[in-house]
């Protein structure tokens, strides 16, 4: 069957798609940086685990942040999910159904991960089960991330949907698509890098040695990330690869700037400069988010273009949404301020 016929009709949208795409990508960036921090810090703590009491005393306030980050990371994912559904809903729902059995398991696994992160913090330095619960957090995150990588990729590849005619059990994953593996590795390695930066930031005032250690983790992980990125690049179909190699000037520039800022952030982190590493890391992240969106557009190609969406303006509803949205952002910022002040006091 022709793949175009498999794509459900899209609903009209209430405002220009650019607004939703911008908000989707913005919240995705916030979401993924927080999830990266959780996984990165968890991996570092797991790796450095030792039975020395000092280890527990020094790291307890840091591990206390993991469950808080979890709540924040999931909260920031919800707007990303909502905006994604507005523009790409007809694609995203379809891919979610094709892998439905694995997809639905994300919910119980997320609950297990969240609960385990609390258990880990409460039992840190008290019970031997703390390390096991941290392992569970890491394992659950690996599972969930792998499913997200599959779903977002499958959404972008309607040509893979025909597998449904030979498998209706909701167990379709893209095992045979070679870009899945570097895309997933990209997430894991990014987590180590972000975890390193978070580690540095956290200890910047109390320990010069730990600040340097975090920056080193960031630098090495980012060097590996550059290699992972090129591996990802090489697994892309040739027509898409060419777009990033000059055929599409905007996509090529974003890609090259992203690689350049990544190199610069490595340079500064090896020199022990936290602030500059952070600035170039943020720039890299912004370029990479745009890069990822460009990749989506190229993958979808003729199958779907946002310009096909009908706009039925509902500016009154949009204005109400905007007011509630801005209020929500202020409430979250206020909540963060209170929690930072509280943790500074004790
Ligand atoms: C521990 C839990 C989670 C992990 C490890 C995780 C990881 C990821 C990863 C790796 C991606 C990128 C996939 C790719 O494009 O290759 C992603 C995207 C996304 N995640 Fe999460 N996620 C988690 C929880 C959630 C939850 C609970 C939601 C929804 C409420 C969510 C919503 C999204 C959305 C909407 C995107 C795609 C955004 C876009 O493409 O614009 N995530 N997640």
PDB file of C-alpha atoms in Angstrom, residues 11-293:
ATOM      1  CA  UNK A  11      -6.983  18.310  12.106  1.00  0.00           C
ATOM      2  CA  UNK A  12      -7.105  22.068  11.431  1.00  0.00           C
ATOM      3  CA  UNK A  13      -4.932  23.986  13.875  1.00  0.00           C
ATOM      4  CA  UNK A  14      -5.990  27.114  15.829  1.00  0.00           C
ATOM      5  CA  UNK A  15      -2.934  29.325  15.074  1.00  0.00           C
ATOM      6  CA  UNK A  16       0.057  29.293  12.682  1.00  0.00           C
ATOM      7  CA  UNK A  17       2.130  26.126  13.053  1.00  0.00           C
ATOM      8  CA  UNK A  18       5.368  28.076  13.686  1.00  0.00           C
ATOM      9  CA  UNK A  19       4.086  29.111  17.135  1.00  0.00           C
ATOM     10  CA  UNK A  20       3.437  25.510  18.161  1.00  0.00           C
ATOM     11  CA  UNK A  21       6.683  24.225  16.669  1.00  0.00           C
ATOM     12  CA  UNK A  22       8.679  26.898  18.504  1.00  0.00           C
ATOM     13  CA  UNK A  23       6.992  26.057  21.826  1.00  0.00           C
ATOM     14  CA  UNK A  24       7.343  22.309  21.201  1.00  0.00           C
ATOM     15  CA  UNK A  25      11.062  22.625  20.571  1.00  0.00           C
ATOM     16  CA  UNK A  26      11.584  25.016  23.486  1.00  0.00           C
ATOM     17  CA  UNK A  27       9.948  22.659  25.967  1.00  0.00           C
ATOM     18  CA  UNK A  28      11.635  19.655  24.420  1.00  0.00           C
ATOM     19  CA  UNK A  29      14.983  21.359  25.030  1.00  0.00           C
ATOM     20  CA  UNK A  30      14.134  22.008  28.683  1.00  0.00           C
ATOM     21  CA  UNK A  31      12.733  18.478  29.073  1.00  0.00           C
ATOM     22  CA  UNK A  32      15.697  16.708  27.556  1.00  0.00           C
ATOM     23  CA  UNK A  33      18.320  18.738  29.458  1.00  0.00           C
ATOM     24  CA  UNK A  34      16.619  17.836  32.750  1.00  0.00           C
ATOM     25  CA  UNK A  35      16.300  14.154  31.805  1.00  0.00           C
ATOM     26  CA  UNK A  36      19.962  14.195  30.698  1.00  0.00           C
ATOM     27  CA  UNK A  37      20.920  15.672  34.078  1.00  0.00           C
ATOM     28  CA  UNK A  38      19.050  12.945  35.969  1.00  0.00           C
ATOM     29  CA  UNK A  39      20.636  10.132  33.983  1.00  0.00           C
ATOM     30  CA  UNK A  40      24.075  11.760  33.936  1.00  0.00           C
ATOM     31  CA  UNK A  41      24.211  12.417  37.683  1.00  0.00           C
ATOM     32  CA  UNK A  42      22.840   8.911  38.386  1.00  0.00           C
ATOM     33  CA  UNK A  43      25.528   7.320  36.186  1.00  0.00           C
ATOM     34  CA  UNK A  44      28.298   9.348  37.842  1.00  0.00           C
ATOM     35  CA  UNK A  45      27.119   8.499  41.365  1.00  0.00           C
ATOM     36  CA  UNK A  46      26.698   4.838  40.410  1.00  0.00           C
ATOM     37  CA  UNK A  47      30.191   4.696  38.936  1.00  0.00           C
ATOM     38  CA  UNK A  48      31.821   6.470  41.890  1.00  0.00           C
ATOM     39  CA  UNK A  49      29.912   4.469  44.523  1.00  0.00           C
ATOM     40  CA  UNK A  50      31.996   3.419  47.489  1.00  0.00           C
ATOM     41  CA  UNK A  51      31.266   2.461  51.059  1.00  0.00           C
ATOM     42  CA  UNK A  52      33.208   5.369  52.543  1.00  0.00           C
ATOM     43  CA  UNK A  53      31.002   7.579  54.766  1.00  0.00           C
ATOM     44  CA  UNK A  54      32.529  10.717  53.164  1.00  0.00           C
ATOM     45  CA  UNK A  55      31.107   9.678  49.798  1.00  0.00           C
ATOM     46  CA  UNK A  56      27.599   9.603  51.248  1.00  0.00           C
ATOM     47  CA  UNK A  57      27.962  12.849  53.209  1.00  0.00           C
ATOM     48  CA  UNK A  58      29.275  14.801  50.223  1.00  0.00           C
ATOM     49  CA  UNK A  59      26.820  13.463  47.657  1.00  0.00           C
ATOM     50  CA  UNK A  60      23.601  13.254  49.706  1.00  0.00           C
ATOM     51  CA  UNK A  61      22.473  16.839  48.907  1.00  0.00           C
ATOM     52  CA  UNK A  62      23.106  16.163  45.215  1.00  0.00           C
ATOM     53  CA  UNK A  63      21.129  12.917  45.084  1.00  0.00           C
ATOM     54  CA  UNK A  64      18.304  14.706  46.895  1.00  0.00           C
ATOM     55  CA  UNK A  65      17.876  16.734  43.706  1.00  0.00           C
ATOM     56  CA  UNK A  66      17.206  13.675  41.509  1.00  0.00           C
ATOM     57  CA  UNK A  67      13.517  13.171  42.471  1.00  0.00           C
ATOM     58  CA  UNK A  68      12.929  16.940  42.231  1.00  0.00           C
ATOM     59  CA  UNK A  69      14.470  16.966  38.756  1.00  0.00           C
ATOM     60  CA  UNK A  70      12.265  14.014  37.827  1.00  0.00           C
ATOM     61  CA  UNK A  71       9.104  15.945  38.687  1.00  0.00           C
ATOM     62  CA  UNK A  72      10.348  18.993  36.798  1.00  0.00           C
ATOM     63  CA  UNK A  73      11.531  16.989  33.777  1.00  0.00           C
ATOM     64  CA  UNK A  74       8.148  15.296  33.390  1.00  0.00           C
ATOM     65  CA  UNK A  75       6.281  18.570  33.901  1.00  0.00           C
ATOM     66  CA  UNK A  76       8.307  20.205  31.150  1.00  0.00           C
ATOM     67  CA  UNK A  77       7.627  17.212  28.874  1.00  0.00           C
ATOM     68  CA  UNK A  78       3.879  17.697  29.003  1.00  0.00           C
ATOM     69  CA  UNK A  79       3.811  20.989  27.029  1.00  0.00           C
ATOM     70  CA  UNK A  80       6.258  19.435  24.535  1.00  0.00           C
ATOM     71  CA  UNK A  81       3.862  16.523  24.128  1.00  0.00           C
ATOM     72  CA  UNK A  82       0.837  18.794  23.749  1.00  0.00           C
ATOM     73  CA  UNK A  83       2.475  21.016  21.116  1.00  0.00           C
ATOM     74  CA  UNK A  84       3.859  17.995  19.273  1.00  0.00           C
ATOM     75  CA  UNK A  85       0.330  16.598  19.097  1.00  0.00           C
ATOM     76  CA  UNK A  86      -1.076  19.818  17.673  1.00  0.00           C
ATOM     77  CA  UNK A  87       1.204  19.764  14.635  1.00  0.00           C
ATOM     78  CA  UNK A  88       2.365  16.156  14.279  1.00  0.00           C
ATOM     79  CA  UNK A  89      -0.431  14.393  16.197  1.00  0.00           C
ATOM     80  CA  UNK A  90      -1.658  12.351  13.240  1.00  0.00           C
ATOM     81  CA  UNK A  91       1.862  10.943  12.804  1.00  0.00           C
ATOM     82  CA  UNK A  92       2.718  10.577  16.493  1.00  0.00           C
ATOM     83  CA  UNK A  93      -0.525   8.757  17.401  1.00  0.00           C
ATOM     84  CA  UNK A  94       0.013   6.305  14.573  1.00  0.00           C
ATOM     85  CA  UNK A  95       3.574   5.457  15.584  1.00  0.00           C
ATOM     86  CA  UNK A  96       2.482   5.197  19.234  1.00  0.00           C
ATOM     87  CA  UNK A  97      -0.173   2.634  18.249  1.00  0.00           C
ATOM     88  CA  UNK A  98       2.260   0.595  16.144  1.00  0.00           C
ATOM     89  CA  UNK A  99       4.504   0.139  19.199  1.00  0.00           C
ATOM     90  CA  UNK A 100       1.624   0.411  21.702  1.00  0.00           C
ATOM     91  CA  UNK A 101       2.561  -2.586  23.867  1.00  0.00           C
ATOM     92  CA  UNK A 102       6.031  -1.225  24.594  1.00  0.00           C
ATOM     93  CA  UNK A 103       4.786   2.355  24.650  1.00  0.00           C
ATOM     94  CA  UNK A 104       2.167   1.863  27.364  1.00  0.00           C
ATOM     95  CA  UNK A 105       4.781   0.199  29.588  1.00  0.00           C
ATOM     96  CA  UNK A 106       6.482   3.582  29.857  1.00  0.00           C
ATOM     97  CA  UNK A 107       3.887   4.639  32.424  1.00  0.00           C
ATOM     98  CA  UNK A 108       4.502   1.899  35.052  1.00  0.00           C
ATOM     99  CA  UNK A 109       8.245   2.049  34.356  1.00  0.00           C
ATOM    100  CA  UNK A 110       8.271   5.795  34.890  1.00  0.00           C
ATOM    101  CA  UNK A 111       6.468   5.347  38.214  1.00  0.00           C
ATOM    102  CA  UNK A 112       9.067   2.724  39.215  1.00  0.00           C
ATOM    103  CA  UNK A 113      11.912   5.095  38.227  1.00  0.00           C
ATOM    104  CA  UNK A 114      10.424   8.036  40.116  1.00  0.00           C
ATOM    105  CA  UNK A 115       9.720   5.991  43.248  1.00  0.00           C
ATOM    106  CA  UNK A 116      13.192   4.400  43.090  1.00  0.00           C
ATOM    107  CA  UNK A 117      14.828   7.833  42.950  1.00  0.00           C
ATOM    108  CA  UNK A 118      13.076   8.745  46.218  1.00  0.00           C
ATOM    109  CA  UNK A 119      13.990   5.411  47.777  1.00  0.00           C
ATOM    110  CA  UNK A 120      17.595   5.920  46.674  1.00  0.00           C
ATOM    111  CA  UNK A 121      17.790   9.331  48.304  1.00  0.00           C
ATOM    112  CA  UNK A 122      16.095   8.233  51.543  1.00  0.00           C
ATOM    113  CA  UNK A 123      18.325   5.143  51.891  1.00  0.00           C
ATOM    114  CA  UNK A 124      21.534   6.788  50.613  1.00  0.00           C
ATOM    115  CA  UNK A 125      24.242   5.789  53.086  1.00  0.00           C
ATOM    116  CA  UNK A 126      21.708   3.861  55.163  1.00  0.00           C
ATOM    117  CA  UNK A 127      20.862   0.718  53.214  1.00  0.00           C
ATOM    118  CA  UNK A 128      22.625  -1.467  50.652  1.00  0.00           C
ATOM    119  CA  UNK A 129      19.446  -1.365  48.581  1.00  0.00           C
ATOM    120  CA  UNK A 130      20.168   2.280  47.713  1.00  0.00           C
ATOM    121  CA  UNK A 131      22.616   1.258  45.002  1.00  0.00           C
ATOM    122  CA  UNK A 132      20.147  -1.264  43.613  1.00  0.00           C
ATOM    123  CA  UNK A 133      17.426   1.370  43.432  1.00  0.00           C
ATOM    124  CA  UNK A 134      19.774   3.729  41.579  1.00  0.00           C
ATOM    125  CA  UNK A 135      20.470   0.908  39.128  1.00  0.00           C
ATOM    126  CA  UNK A 136      16.710   0.573  38.656  1.00  0.00           C
ATOM    127  CA  UNK A 137      16.411   4.315  37.937  1.00  0.00           C
ATOM    128  CA  UNK A 138      19.105   4.010  35.249  1.00  0.00           C
ATOM    129  CA  UNK A 139      17.562   0.865  33.751  1.00  0.00           C
ATOM    130  CA  UNK A 140      14.082   2.394  33.543  1.00  0.00           C
ATOM    131  CA  UNK A 141      15.453   5.557  31.930  1.00  0.00           C
ATOM    132  CA  UNK A 142      17.273   3.443  29.338  1.00  0.00           C
ATOM    133  CA  UNK A 143      14.029   1.661  28.501  1.00  0.00           C
ATOM    134  CA  UNK A 144      11.940   4.833  28.292  1.00  0.00           C
ATOM    135  CA  UNK A 145      14.533   6.672  26.204  1.00  0.00           C
ATOM    136  CA  UNK A 146      14.822   3.746  23.785  1.00  0.00           C
ATOM    137  CA  UNK A 147      11.054   3.789  23.328  1.00  0.00           C
ATOM    138  CA  UNK A 148      11.022   7.551  22.745  1.00  0.00           C
ATOM    139  CA  UNK A 149      13.799   7.233  20.181  1.00  0.00           C
ATOM    140  CA  UNK A 150      11.788   4.518  18.405  1.00  0.00           C
ATOM    141  CA  UNK A 151       8.527   6.407  18.533  1.00  0.00           C
ATOM    142  CA  UNK A 152       9.888   9.763  17.365  1.00  0.00           C
ATOM    143  CA  UNK A 153      11.828   8.012  14.579  1.00  0.00           C
ATOM    144  CA  UNK A 154       8.859   5.883  13.491  1.00  0.00           C
ATOM    145  CA  UNK A 155       6.670   8.973  13.451  1.00  0.00           C
ATOM    146  CA  UNK A 156       9.102  10.500  10.969  1.00  0.00           C
ATOM    147  CA  UNK A 157       9.217   7.391   8.759  1.00  0.00           C
ATOM    148  CA  UNK A 158       5.708   6.580   7.496  1.00  0.00           C
ATOM    149  CA  UNK A 159       7.312   4.188   5.004  1.00  0.00           C
ATOM    150  CA  UNK A 160       7.914   1.837   7.968  1.00  0.00           C
ATOM    151  CA  UNK A 161       4.254   1.756   8.953  1.00  0.00           C
ATOM    152  CA  UNK A 162       3.422  -1.004   6.489  1.00  0.00           C
ATOM    153  CA  UNK A 163       4.893  -3.450   9.072  1.00  0.00           C
ATOM    154  CA  UNK A 164       1.473  -3.172  10.691  1.00  0.00           C
ATOM    155  CA  UNK A 165       0.054  -5.522   8.047  1.00  0.00           C
ATOM    156  CA  UNK A 166       2.278  -8.330   9.298  1.00  0.00           C
ATOM    157  CA  UNK A 167       2.254  -7.401  12.991  1.00  0.00           C
ATOM    158  CA  UNK A 168      -0.821  -6.054  14.737  1.00  0.00           C
ATOM    159  CA  UNK A 169       0.355  -6.762  18.266  1.00  0.00           C
ATOM    160  CA  UNK A 170       1.695  -3.266  18.891  1.00  0.00           C
ATOM    161  CA  UNK A 171       5.237  -4.569  19.123  1.00  0.00           C
ATOM    162  CA  UNK A 172       6.808  -2.880  16.102  1.00  0.00           C
ATOM    163  CA  UNK A 173      10.198  -1.359  16.865  1.00  0.00           C
ATOM    164  CA  UNK A 174      12.739  -0.112  14.360  1.00  0.00           C
ATOM    165  CA  UNK A 175      15.385  -2.783  15.053  1.00  0.00           C
ATOM    166  CA  UNK A 176      16.467  -2.813  11.411  1.00  0.00           C
ATOM    167  CA  UNK A 177      16.829   0.958  11.068  1.00  0.00           C
ATOM    168  CA  UNK A 178      20.526   1.614  11.646  1.00  0.00           C
ATOM    169  CA  UNK A 179      20.106   5.256  12.792  1.00  0.00           C
ATOM    170  CA  UNK A 180      18.197   4.111  15.903  1.00  0.00           C
ATOM    171  CA  UNK A 181      21.386   2.951  17.626  1.00  0.00           C
ATOM    172  CA  UNK A 182      23.454   6.144  17.257  1.00  0.00           C
ATOM    173  CA  UNK A 183      20.330   8.226  18.024  1.00  0.00           C
ATOM    174  CA  UNK A 184      19.892   6.342  21.295  1.00  0.00           C
ATOM    175  CA  UNK A 185      23.650   6.458  22.047  1.00  0.00           C
ATOM    176  CA  UNK A 186      23.539  10.210  21.390  1.00  0.00           C
ATOM    177  CA  UNK A 187      21.071  10.532  24.269  1.00  0.00           C
ATOM    178  CA  UNK A 188      23.159   8.385  26.652  1.00  0.00           C
ATOM    179  CA  UNK A 189      26.433  10.179  25.880  1.00  0.00           C
ATOM    180  CA  UNK A 190      24.703  13.583  26.107  1.00  0.00           C
ATOM    181  CA  UNK A 191      23.497  12.565  29.553  1.00  0.00           C
ATOM    182  CA  UNK A 192      27.058  11.870  30.683  1.00  0.00           C
ATOM    183  CA  UNK A 193      28.184  15.255  29.358  1.00  0.00           C
ATOM    184  CA  UNK A 194      25.306  17.170  30.966  1.00  0.00           C
ATOM    185  CA  UNK A 195      25.748  15.128  34.147  1.00  0.00           C
ATOM    186  CA  UNK A 196      29.407  16.232  34.215  1.00  0.00           C
ATOM    187  CA  UNK A 197      28.458  19.899  33.875  1.00  0.00           C
ATOM    188  CA  UNK A 198      25.766  19.584  36.569  1.00  0.00           C
ATOM    189  CA  UNK A 199      28.328  17.912  38.851  1.00  0.00           C
ATOM    190  CA  UNK A 200      30.734  20.823  38.267  1.00  0.00           C
ATOM    191  CA  UNK A 201      28.033  23.413  38.823  1.00  0.00           C
ATOM    192  CA  UNK A 202      26.906  21.746  41.992  1.00  0.00           C
ATOM    193  CA  UNK A 203      30.380  21.570  43.565  1.00  0.00           C
ATOM    194  CA  UNK A 204      31.782  24.791  42.063  1.00  0.00           C
ATOM    195  CA  UNK A 205      31.852  26.618  45.407  1.00  0.00           C
ATOM    196  CA  UNK A 206      32.765  23.757  47.711  1.00  0.00           C
ATOM    197  CA  UNK A 207      35.386  21.749  45.836  1.00  0.00           C
ATOM    198  CA  UNK A 208      37.779  22.864  43.118  1.00  0.00           C
ATOM    199  CA  UNK A 209      38.737  19.222  42.571  1.00  0.00           C
ATOM    200  CA  UNK A 210      35.138  18.132  41.909  1.00  0.00           C
ATOM    201  CA  UNK A 211      34.534  21.132  39.680  1.00  0.00           C
ATOM    202  CA  UNK A 212      37.468  20.030  37.513  1.00  0.00           C
ATOM    203  CA  UNK A 213      36.361  16.403  37.647  1.00  0.00           C
ATOM    204  CA  UNK A 214      32.883  17.307  36.342  1.00  0.00           C
ATOM    205  CA  UNK A 215      34.380  19.374  33.544  1.00  0.00           C
ATOM    206  CA  UNK A 216      36.618  16.490  32.576  1.00  0.00           C
ATOM    207  CA  UNK A 217      33.624  14.150  32.380  1.00  0.00           C
ATOM    208  CA  UNK A 218      31.888  16.765  30.232  1.00  0.00           C
ATOM    209  CA  UNK A 219      34.902  17.135  27.929  1.00  0.00           C
ATOM    210  CA  UNK A 220      35.502  13.412  27.366  1.00  0.00           C
ATOM    211  CA  UNK A 221      31.810  12.663  26.928  1.00  0.00           C
ATOM    212  CA  UNK A 222      31.513  15.499  24.397  1.00  0.00           C
ATOM    213  CA  UNK A 223      34.516  14.215  22.439  1.00  0.00           C
ATOM    214  CA  UNK A 224      32.790  10.808  22.299  1.00  0.00           C
ATOM    215  CA  UNK A 225      29.572  12.638  21.389  1.00  0.00           C
ATOM    216  CA  UNK A 226      31.188  14.235  18.363  1.00  0.00           C
ATOM    217  CA  UNK A 227      32.082  10.716  17.185  1.00  0.00           C
ATOM    218  CA  UNK A 228      28.562   9.443  17.992  1.00  0.00           C
ATOM    219  CA  UNK A 229      27.104  12.379  16.063  1.00  0.00           C
ATOM    220  CA  UNK A 230      29.127  11.470  12.985  1.00  0.00           C
ATOM    221  CA  UNK A 231      28.070   7.824  13.351  1.00  0.00           C
ATOM    222  CA  UNK A 232      24.439   9.043  13.461  1.00  0.00           C
ATOM    223  CA  UNK A 233      25.103  11.180  10.395  1.00  0.00           C
ATOM    224  CA  UNK A 234      26.569   8.244   8.453  1.00  0.00           C
ATOM    225  CA  UNK A 235      23.518   6.064   9.107  1.00  0.00           C
ATOM    226  CA  UNK A 236      21.154   8.606   7.512  1.00  0.00           C
ATOM    227  CA  UNK A 237      19.797   7.970   4.003  1.00  0.00           C
ATOM    228  CA  UNK A 238      22.056   9.505   1.364  1.00  0.00           C
ATOM    229  CA  UNK A 239      19.507  12.102   0.190  1.00  0.00           C
ATOM    230  CA  UNK A 240      19.183  13.406   3.763  1.00  0.00           C
ATOM    231  CA  UNK A 241      22.934  13.338   4.383  1.00  0.00           C
ATOM    232  CA  UNK A 242      23.430  15.532   1.313  1.00  0.00           C
ATOM    233  CA  UNK A 243      21.043  18.146   2.716  1.00  0.00           C
ATOM    234  CA  UNK A 244      23.421  18.618   5.662  1.00  0.00           C
ATOM    235  CA  UNK A 245      26.406  18.715   3.309  1.00  0.00           C
ATOM    236  CA  UNK A 246      25.574  21.863   1.405  1.00  0.00           C
ATOM    237  CA  UNK A 247      22.375  21.020  -0.441  1.00  0.00           C
ATOM    238  CA  UNK A 248      20.343  22.899   2.165  1.00  0.00           C
ATOM    239  CA  UNK A 249      22.273  25.961   3.246  1.00  0.00           C
ATOM    240  CA  UNK A 250      20.339  26.605   6.448  1.00  0.00           C
ATOM    241  CA  UNK A 251      20.542  22.977   7.645  1.00  0.00           C
ATOM    242  CA  UNK A 252      24.256  22.785   6.760  1.00  0.00           C
ATOM    243  CA  UNK A 253      25.051  26.013   8.619  1.00  0.00           C
ATOM    244  CA  UNK A 254      23.146  24.943  11.750  1.00  0.00           C
ATOM    245  CA  UNK A 255      24.893  21.573  11.678  1.00  0.00           C
ATOM    246  CA  UNK A 256      28.375  23.081  11.265  1.00  0.00           C
ATOM    247  CA  UNK A 257      27.803  25.740  13.929  1.00  0.00           C
ATOM    248  CA  UNK A 258      26.629  23.015  16.318  1.00  0.00           C
ATOM    249  CA  UNK A 259      29.793  20.978  15.775  1.00  0.00           C
ATOM    250  CA  UNK A 260      31.962  24.096  16.085  1.00  0.00           C
ATOM    251  CA  UNK A 261      30.411  25.240  19.377  1.00  0.00           C
ATOM    252  CA  UNK A 262      30.735  21.678  20.708  1.00  0.00           C
ATOM    253  CA  UNK A 263      34.477  21.749  19.968  1.00  0.00           C
ATOM    254  CA  UNK A 264      34.797  25.166  21.636  1.00  0.00           C
ATOM    255  CA  UNK A 265      32.970  23.940  24.751  1.00  0.00           C
ATOM    256  CA  UNK A 266      35.392  20.992  24.952  1.00  0.00           C
ATOM    257  CA  UNK A 267      38.318  23.396  24.653  1.00  0.00           C
ATOM    258  CA  UNK A 268      37.095  25.546  27.548  1.00  0.00           C
ATOM    259  CA  UNK A 269      36.178  22.596  29.731  1.00  0.00           C
ATOM    260  CA  UNK A 270      39.668  21.119  29.345  1.00  0.00           C
ATOM    261  CA  UNK A 271      40.987  24.491  30.472  1.00  0.00           C
ATOM    262  CA  UNK A 272      38.758  24.264  33.566  1.00  0.00           C
ATOM    263  CA  UNK A 273      36.538  27.225  32.584  1.00  0.00           C
ATOM    264  CA  UNK A 274      33.035  26.381  33.729  1.00  0.00           C
ATOM    265  CA  UNK A 275      31.175  29.523  32.633  1.00  0.00           C
ATOM    266  CA  UNK A 276      32.525  29.509  29.069  1.00  0.00           C
ATOM    267  CA  UNK A 277      31.965  25.766  28.733  1.00  0.00           C
ATOM    268  CA  UNK A 278      28.387  26.312  29.815  1.00  0.00           C
ATOM    269  CA  UNK A 279      27.791  29.155  27.361  1.00  0.00           C
ATOM    270  CA  UNK A 280      29.076  27.108  24.422  1.00  0.00           C
ATOM    271  CA  UNK A 281      27.182  24.058  25.627  1.00  0.00           C
ATOM    272  CA  UNK A 282      23.925  26.052  25.596  1.00  0.00           C
ATOM    273  CA  UNK A 283      24.702  27.275  22.076  1.00  0.00           C
ATOM    274  CA  UNK A 284      25.427  23.704  20.967  1.00  0.00           C
ATOM    275  CA  UNK A 285      22.142  22.511  22.441  1.00  0.00           C
ATOM    276  CA  UNK A 286      20.173  25.197  20.606  1.00  0.00           C
ATOM    277  CA  UNK A 287      21.851  24.330  17.302  1.00  0.00           C
ATOM    278  CA  UNK A 288      21.284  20.620  17.874  1.00  0.00           C
ATOM    279  CA  UNK A 289      17.583  21.108  18.625  1.00  0.00           C
ATOM    280  CA  UNK A 290      17.184  22.954  15.307  1.00  0.00           C
ATOM    281  CA  UNK A 291      19.272  20.259  13.642  1.00  0.00           C
ATOM    282  CA  UNK A 292      16.972  17.575  14.993  1.00  0.00           C
ATOM    283  CA  UNK A 293      13.941  19.449  13.710  1.00  0.00           C
TER     284      UNK A 293
END
